[in-house]
Amino acid sequence: MIFLDAVLRLDQPTCVWQMLATRALSLVGKRAISTSICVRGGHGVAKVDDYALPCYFDRRENPLPDVQFVTELSAAQKSLKEKEKGSWATLSNEEKIALYRISFKQSFAEMNEGTKEWKSVIAGMFFFIGMTGLVVLWQRKFVYGPVPPTFESEWKEKELQRMLDMRINPVEGFSAKWDYENKEWKK
Amino acid sequence: MFRAVVRLSTSGVRSLARTRPCFSAPLASRCYSHAKVETDEEFDARWVTYFSKPDIDAWELKKGMNTLIGYDLVPEPKILDSALRACRRLNDLASAIRILEAVKDKSGPHKDIYPYLIQELQPTLTELGISTPEDLGMDKL
């Protein structure tokens, strides 16, 4: 009831509306909405969620991301950053790599590295083809009825003889390959 | 040198209509844009100037670099030189190495571009003390 009341009183000033809304929310139960309640009227500060801030990502087309990878520097890293302000020739290779790793997560070589995902894909393909094969075999045994009698070898022999007697394709095709004198296929 | 942009040629056909006002139908009329096309030198100069700003800030460096990498070209050594010096002014060695990695990646299958760039940039690299990704072993996994 109170919640409906709050909804209907939209003409109320904002802070009162917020008060009613939060009271109503506390009746319904604390919900995730409370994490981003923005209390206006100079009473508070909006809580900024992580996804709203610039984020780090490694991409070829965006070589310099908006933020550094490492946000909280250790003491060693801080002192290294100070040393960076001087001549870079004095930095050792390890220090240079360390500086790179502070700012970036993966090097270009690492980010462009292929995964081994294709192996899983091929394996999955074979697996499902295999499963389908098993299903087909099962179907043949348990689902399909017998094949017609025209597939029996005795029938097929008679069929073949009939075709030869009828001289099917005698010029270049079927009967042309049969040697009628010797009653065998031509070599 | 590395531009892949097709130049629009504003042909001289327009003059045909001007010299013969009584025969007003031009033989061939092209629908080319009359916008002025920036030359390669102008493009390079503009970018060199951008990175040469003495008080360039980190955001501008990132924005400039990301935009430049977005173009369909590999930047000229003079632009990269300017960008590397901007990194030096910002005390950012990591970005300098990243820029080198990025242009190598940008060259794609043309394996001869990156060695040329390094050759041209070698004086700057030694002057500023920037190691190439190859020196640091970062081009391998």
PDB file of C-alpha atoms in Angstrom, chain A:
ATOM      1  CA  MET A   1       0.000   0.000   0.000  1.00  0.00           C
ATOM      2  CA  ILE A   2       2.728   2.401   0.982  1.00  0.00           C
ATOM      3  CA  PHE A   3       4.626   1.500  -2.174  1.00  0.00           C
ATOM      4  CA  LEU A   4       1.650   2.310  -4.365  1.00  0.00           C
ATOM      5  CA  ASP A   5       1.266   5.537  -2.437  1.00  0.00           C
ATOM      6  CA  ALA A   6       4.877   6.404  -3.200  1.00  0.00           C
ATOM      7  CA  VAL A   7       4.408   5.680  -6.881  1.00  0.00           C
ATOM      8  CA  LEU A   8       1.352   7.857  -7.134  1.00  0.00           C
ATOM      9  CA  ARG A   9       2.886  10.855  -5.432  1.00  0.00           C
ATOM     10  CA  LEU A  10       5.130  11.746  -8.341  1.00  0.00           C
ATOM     11  CA  ASP A  11       4.576  15.466  -7.891  1.00  0.00           C
ATOM     12  CA  GLN A  12       6.438  15.416  -4.571  1.00  0.00           C
ATOM     13  CA  PRO A  13       9.875  17.034  -4.375  1.00  0.00           C
ATOM     14  CA  THR A  14      12.729  14.666  -5.232  1.00  0.00           C
ATOM     15  CA  CYS A  15      14.120  14.122  -1.747  1.00  0.00           C
ATOM     16  CA  VAL A  16      10.692  13.272  -0.368  1.00  0.00           C
ATOM     17  CA  TRP A  17      10.113  10.906  -3.251  1.00  0.00           C
ATOM     18  CA  GLN A  18      13.446   9.245  -2.524  1.00  0.00           C
ATOM     19  CA  MET A  19      12.490   8.917   1.125  1.00  0.00           C
ATOM     20  CA  LEU A  20       9.223   7.262   0.233  1.00  0.00           C
ATOM     21  CA  ALA A  21      10.937   5.020  -2.291  1.00  0.00           C
ATOM     22  CA  THR A  22      13.568   3.857   0.165  1.00  0.00           C
ATOM     23  CA  ARG A  23      10.918   3.268   2.819  1.00  0.00           C
ATOM     24  CA  ALA A  24       8.967   1.256   0.323  1.00  0.00           C
ATOM     25  CA  LEU A  25      12.066  -0.667  -0.702  1.00  0.00           C
ATOM     26  CA  SER A  26      12.811  -1.552   2.899  1.00  0.00           C
ATOM     27  CA  LEU A  27       9.373  -3.111   3.131  1.00  0.00           C
ATOM     28  CA  VAL A  28       9.800  -5.109  -0.030  1.00  0.00           C
ATOM     29  CA  GLY A  29      13.311  -6.095   0.962  1.00  0.00           C
ATOM     30  CA  LYS A  30      16.723  -4.718   0.189  1.00  0.00           C
ATOM     31  CA  ARG A  31      17.290  -4.978  -3.513  1.00  0.00           C
ATOM     32  CA  ALA A  32      20.292  -4.459  -5.739  1.00  0.00           C
ATOM     33  CA  ILE A  33      18.917  -1.031  -6.657  1.00  0.00           C
ATOM     34  CA  SER A  34      20.425   0.388  -3.484  1.00  0.00           C
ATOM     35  CA  THR A  35      23.969   0.047  -4.859  1.00  0.00           C
ATOM     36  CA  SER A  36      23.444   2.893  -7.288  1.00  0.00           C
ATOM     37  CA  ILE A  37      21.001   5.140  -5.476  1.00  0.00           C
ATOM     38  CA  CYS A  38      21.864   8.681  -6.397  1.00  0.00           C
ATOM     39  CA  VAL A  39      20.737  10.978  -3.637  1.00  0.00           C
ATOM     40  CA  ARG A  40      20.379  14.424  -5.019  1.00  0.00           C
ATOM     41  CA  GLY A  41      19.951  17.786  -3.449  1.00  0.00           C
ATOM     42  CA  GLY A  42      23.573  18.017  -2.335  1.00  0.00           C
ATOM     43  CA  HIS A  43      23.156  15.361   0.299  1.00  0.00           C
ATOM     44  CA  GLY A  44      25.481  12.729  -1.063  1.00  0.00           C
ATOM     45  CA  VAL A  45      27.687  11.453  -3.849  1.00  0.00           C
ATOM     46  CA  ALA A  46      26.765   8.999  -6.580  1.00  0.00           C
ATOM     47  CA  LYS A  47      28.531   5.705  -6.204  1.00  0.00           C
ATOM     48  CA  VAL A  48      30.230   4.924  -9.467  1.00  0.00           C
ATOM     49  CA  ASP A  49      30.166   1.271 -10.478  1.00  0.00           C
ATOM     50  CA  ASP A  50      33.218  -0.366 -11.996  1.00  0.00           C
ATOM     51  CA  TYR A  51      31.716  -0.803 -15.400  1.00  0.00           C
ATOM     52  CA  ALA A  52      31.195   2.942 -15.726  1.00  0.00           C
ATOM     53  CA  LEU A  53      34.894   3.722 -15.346  1.00  0.00           C
ATOM     54  CA  PRO A  54      37.463   3.564 -18.145  1.00  0.00           C
ATOM     55  CA  CYS A  55      38.783   0.034 -18.271  1.00  0.00           C
ATOM     56  CA  TYR A  56      41.909  -1.688 -19.437  1.00  0.00           C
ATOM     57  CA  PHE A  57      41.829  -3.959 -22.475  1.00  0.00           C
ATOM     58  CA  ASP A  58      44.483  -5.387 -24.796  1.00  0.00           C
ATOM     59  CA  ARG A  59      43.576  -4.891 -28.421  1.00  0.00           C
ATOM     60  CA  ARG A  60      45.655  -4.534 -31.543  1.00  0.00           C
ATOM     61  CA  GLU A  61      43.702  -1.548 -32.754  1.00  0.00           C
ATOM     62  CA  ASN A  62      43.902   0.275 -29.431  1.00  0.00           C
ATOM     63  CA  PRO A  63      47.560  -0.011 -28.469  1.00  0.00           C
ATOM     64  CA  LEU A  64      47.465   2.492 -25.592  1.00  0.00           C
ATOM     65  CA  PRO A  65      44.485   1.689 -23.351  1.00  0.00           C
ATOM     66  CA  ASP A  66      42.723   4.306 -21.250  1.00  0.00           C
ATOM     67  CA  VAL A  67      44.237   3.159 -17.969  1.00  0.00           C
ATOM     68  CA  GLN A  68      47.367   1.445 -16.736  1.00  0.00           C
ATOM     69  CA  PHE A  69      47.059  -2.242 -16.082  1.00  0.00           C
ATOM     70  CA  VAL A  70      48.456  -2.133 -12.560  1.00  0.00           C
ATOM     71  CA  THR A  71      46.562   0.466 -10.562  1.00  0.00           C
ATOM     72  CA  GLU A  72      48.109   0.057  -7.124  1.00  0.00           C
ATOM     73  CA  LEU A  73      51.867   0.127  -7.349  1.00  0.00           C
ATOM     74  CA  SER A  74      54.058  -1.606  -4.833  1.00  0.00           C
ATOM     75  CA  ALA A  75      56.949   0.288  -3.273  1.00  0.00           C
ATOM     76  CA  ALA A  76      59.427  -1.268  -5.709  1.00  0.00           C
ATOM     77  CA  GLN A  77      57.230  -0.297  -8.630  1.00  0.00           C
ATOM     78  CA  LYS A  78      56.878   3.235  -7.338  1.00  0.00           C
ATOM     79  CA  SER A  79      60.620   3.652  -7.038  1.00  0.00           C
ATOM     80  CA  LEU A  80      60.986   2.264 -10.548  1.00  0.00           C
ATOM     81  CA  LYS A  81      58.517   4.831 -11.791  1.00  0.00           C
ATOM     82  CA  GLU A  82      60.656   7.521 -10.187  1.00  0.00           C
ATOM     83  CA  LYS A  83      63.736   6.129 -11.919  1.00  0.00           C
ATOM     84  CA  GLU A  84      61.826   6.278 -15.196  1.00  0.00           C
ATOM     85  CA  LYS A  85      61.822  10.053 -14.936  1.00  0.00           C
ATOM     86  CA  GLY A  86      65.569  10.034 -15.428  1.00  0.00           C
ATOM     87  CA  SER A  87      67.528   8.745 -18.388  1.00  0.00           C
ATOM     88  CA  TRP A  88      66.142   5.524 -19.805  1.00  0.00           C
ATOM     89  CA  ALA A  89      69.576   4.358 -20.836  1.00  0.00           C
ATOM     90  CA  THR A  90      70.341   3.674 -17.160  1.00  0.00           C
ATOM     91  CA  LEU A  91      67.473   1.192 -16.894  1.00  0.00           C
ATOM     92  CA  SER A  92      68.287  -2.456 -17.219  1.00  0.00           C
ATOM     93  CA  ASN A  93      66.284  -4.715 -19.519  1.00  0.00           C
ATOM     94  CA  GLU A  94      64.487  -6.266 -16.550  1.00  0.00           C
ATOM     95  CA  GLU A  95      63.483  -2.827 -15.312  1.00  0.00           C
ATOM     96  CA  LYS A  96      62.208  -1.863 -18.735  1.00  0.00           C
ATOM     97  CA  ILE A  97      60.171  -5.039 -18.920  1.00  0.00           C
ATOM     98  CA  ALA A  98      58.853  -4.368 -15.413  1.00  0.00           C
ATOM     99  CA  LEU A  99      57.777  -0.878 -16.466  1.00  0.00           C
ATOM    100  CA  TYR A 100      56.041  -2.338 -19.511  1.00  0.00           C
ATOM    101  CA  ARG A 101      54.211  -4.864 -17.339  1.00  0.00           C
ATOM    102  CA  ILE A 102      53.019  -2.125 -14.988  1.00  0.00           C
ATOM    103  CA  SER A 103      51.310  -0.338 -17.853  1.00  0.00           C
ATOM    104  CA  PHE A 104      50.240  -3.312 -19.926  1.00  0.00           C
ATOM    105  CA  LYS A 105      48.952  -6.782 -19.246  1.00  0.00           C
ATOM    106  CA  GLN A 106      49.881  -8.638 -22.426  1.00  0.00           C
ATOM    107  CA  SER A 107      52.432  -7.799 -25.080  1.00  0.00           C
ATOM    108  CA  PHE A 108      51.339  -7.822 -28.695  1.00  0.00           C
ATOM    109  CA  ALA A 109      52.866 -11.252 -29.168  1.00  0.00           C
ATOM    110  CA  GLU A 110      50.870 -12.585 -26.235  1.00  0.00           C
ATOM    111  CA  MET A 111      47.597 -10.981 -27.209  1.00  0.00           C
ATOM    112  CA  ASN A 112      47.852 -12.203 -30.795  1.00  0.00           C
ATOM    113  CA  GLU A 113      48.660 -15.737 -29.743  1.00  0.00           C
ATOM    114  CA  GLY A 114      46.205 -18.246 -31.079  1.00  0.00           C
ATOM    115  CA  THR A 115      44.352 -20.504 -28.676  1.00  0.00           C
ATOM    116  CA  LYS A 116      44.176 -24.265 -28.959  1.00  0.00           C
ATOM    117  CA  GLU A 117      40.442 -23.980 -29.327  1.00  0.00           C
ATOM    118  CA  TRP A 118      40.437 -25.471 -32.815  1.00  0.00           C
ATOM    119  CA  LYS A 119      41.415 -28.844 -31.385  1.00  0.00           C
ATOM    120  CA  SER A 120      38.333 -28.807 -29.176  1.00  0.00           C
ATOM    121  CA  VAL A 121      36.223 -27.817 -32.173  1.00  0.00           C
ATOM    122  CA  ILE A 122      37.501 -30.695 -34.352  1.00  0.00           C
ATOM    123  CA  ALA A 123      37.168 -33.121 -31.438  1.00  0.00           C
ATOM    124  CA  GLY A 124      33.605 -31.982 -30.872  1.00  0.00           C
ATOM    125  CA  MET A 125      32.828 -32.403 -34.556  1.00  0.00           C
ATOM    126  CA  PHE A 126      34.131 -35.970 -34.632  1.00  0.00           C
ATOM    127  CA  PHE A 127      32.324 -36.782 -31.429  1.00  0.00           C
ATOM    128  CA  PHE A 128      28.962 -35.652 -32.718  1.00  0.00           C
ATOM    129  CA  ILE A 129      29.497 -37.304 -36.094  1.00  0.00           C
ATOM    130  CA  GLY A 130      30.306 -40.505 -34.214  1.00  0.00           C
ATOM    131  CA  MET A 131      27.208 -40.166 -32.057  1.00  0.00           C
ATOM    132  CA  THR A 132      25.149 -39.663 -35.173  1.00  0.00           C
ATOM    133  CA  GLY A 133      26.675 -42.815 -36.639  1.00  0.00           C
ATOM    134  CA  LEU A 134      25.661 -44.793 -33.570  1.00  0.00           C
ATOM    135  CA  VAL A 135      22.153 -43.401 -33.795  1.00  0.00           C
ATOM    136  CA  VAL A 136      21.940 -44.411 -37.452  1.00  0.00           C
ATOM    137  CA  LEU A 137      23.099 -47.965 -36.671  1.00  0.00           C
ATOM    138  CA  TRP A 138      20.554 -48.264 -33.894  1.00  0.00           C
ATOM    139  CA  GLN A 139      17.846 -46.995 -36.230  1.00  0.00           C
ATOM    140  CA  ARG A 140      18.717 -49.562 -38.837  1.00  0.00           C
ATOM    141  CA  LYS A 141      18.443 -52.360 -36.293  1.00  0.00           C
ATOM    142  CA  PHE A 142      15.423 -51.276 -34.294  1.00  0.00           C
ATOM    143  CA  VAL A 143      13.444 -48.787 -36.297  1.00  0.00           C
ATOM    144  CA  TYR A 144      13.449 -49.659 -39.956  1.00  0.00           C
ATOM    145  CA  GLY A 145      11.537 -52.637 -41.281  1.00  0.00           C
ATOM    146  CA  PRO A 146      13.035 -55.194 -43.682  1.00  0.00           C
ATOM    147  CA  VAL A 147      14.236 -54.004 -47.092  1.00  0.00           C
ATOM    148  CA  PRO A 148      12.135 -55.010 -50.124  1.00  0.00           C
ATOM    149  CA  PRO A 149      12.721 -58.460 -51.684  1.00  0.00           C
ATOM    150  CA  THR A 150      14.145 -56.793 -54.764  1.00  0.00           C
ATOM    151  CA  PHE A 151      17.459 -56.401 -52.909  1.00  0.00           C
ATOM    152  CA  GLU A 152      18.041 -60.157 -52.458  1.00  0.00           C
ATOM    153  CA  SER A 153      20.923 -61.519 -54.487  1.00  0.00           C
ATOM    154  CA  GLU A 154      18.715 -64.128 -56.245  1.00  0.00           C
ATOM    155  CA  TRP A 155      16.361 -61.396 -57.377  1.00  0.00           C
ATOM    156  CA  LYS A 156      19.280 -59.199 -58.436  1.00  0.00           C
ATOM    157  CA  GLU A 157      20.712 -61.989 -60.594  1.00  0.00           C
ATOM    158  CA  LYS A 158      17.382 -62.427 -62.339  1.00  0.00           C
ATOM    159  CA  GLU A 159      17.129 -58.667 -62.740  1.00  0.00           C
ATOM    160  CA  LEU A 160      20.563 -58.482 -64.300  1.00  0.00           C
ATOM    161  CA  GLN A 161      19.773 -61.316 -66.700  1.00  0.00           C
ATOM    162  CA  ARG A 162      16.539 -59.581 -67.699  1.00  0.00           C
ATOM    163  CA  MET A 163      18.402 -56.350 -68.421  1.00  0.00           C
ATOM    164  CA  LEU A 164      20.891 -58.170 -70.615  1.00  0.00           C
ATOM    165  CA  ASP A 165      18.078 -59.999 -72.431  1.00  0.00           C
ATOM    166  CA  MET A 166      16.384 -56.669 -73.064  1.00  0.00           C
ATOM    167  CA  ARG A 167      19.662 -55.297 -74.431  1.00  0.00           C
ATOM    168  CA  ILE A 168      19.672 -52.269 -72.117  1.00  0.00           C
ATOM    169  CA  ASN A 169      22.011 -49.580 -73.534  1.00  0.00           C
ATOM    170  CA  PRO A 170      23.537 -51.911 -76.147  1.00  0.00           C
ATOM    171  CA  VAL A 171      25.647 -49.306 -77.943  1.00  0.00           C
ATOM    172  CA  GLU A 172      27.810 -47.705 -75.278  1.00  0.00           C
ATOM    173  CA  GLY A 173      26.277 -48.539 -71.892  1.00  0.00           C
ATOM    174  CA  PHE A 174      25.236 -51.607 -69.982  1.00  0.00           C
ATOM    175  CA  SER A 175      24.747 -54.424 -72.533  1.00  0.00           C
ATOM    176  CA  ALA A 176      27.588 -53.111 -74.659  1.00  0.00           C
ATOM    177  CA  LYS A 177      29.923 -54.300 -71.899  1.00  0.00           C
ATOM    178  CA  TRP A 178      28.534 -57.853 -71.926  1.00  0.00           C
ATOM    179  CA  ASP A 179      30.051 -60.448 -74.218  1.00  0.00           C
ATOM    180  CA  TYR A 180      26.973 -62.395 -75.426  1.00  0.00           C
ATOM    181  CA  GLU A 181      29.057 -65.133 -77.120  1.00  0.00           C
ATOM    182  CA  ASN A 182      31.095 -66.078 -74.112  1.00  0.00           C
ATOM    183  CA  LYS A 183      28.416 -65.121 -71.606  1.00  0.00           C
ATOM    184  CA  GLU A 184      30.715 -62.992 -69.498  1.00  0.00           C
ATOM    185  CA  TRP A 185      31.654 -59.351 -69.065  1.00  0.00           C
ATOM    186  CA  LYS A 186      33.935 -57.997 -71.708  1.00  0.00           C
ATOM    187  CA  LYS A 187      37.510 -57.535 -70.604  1.00  0.00           C
TER     188      LYS A 187
END
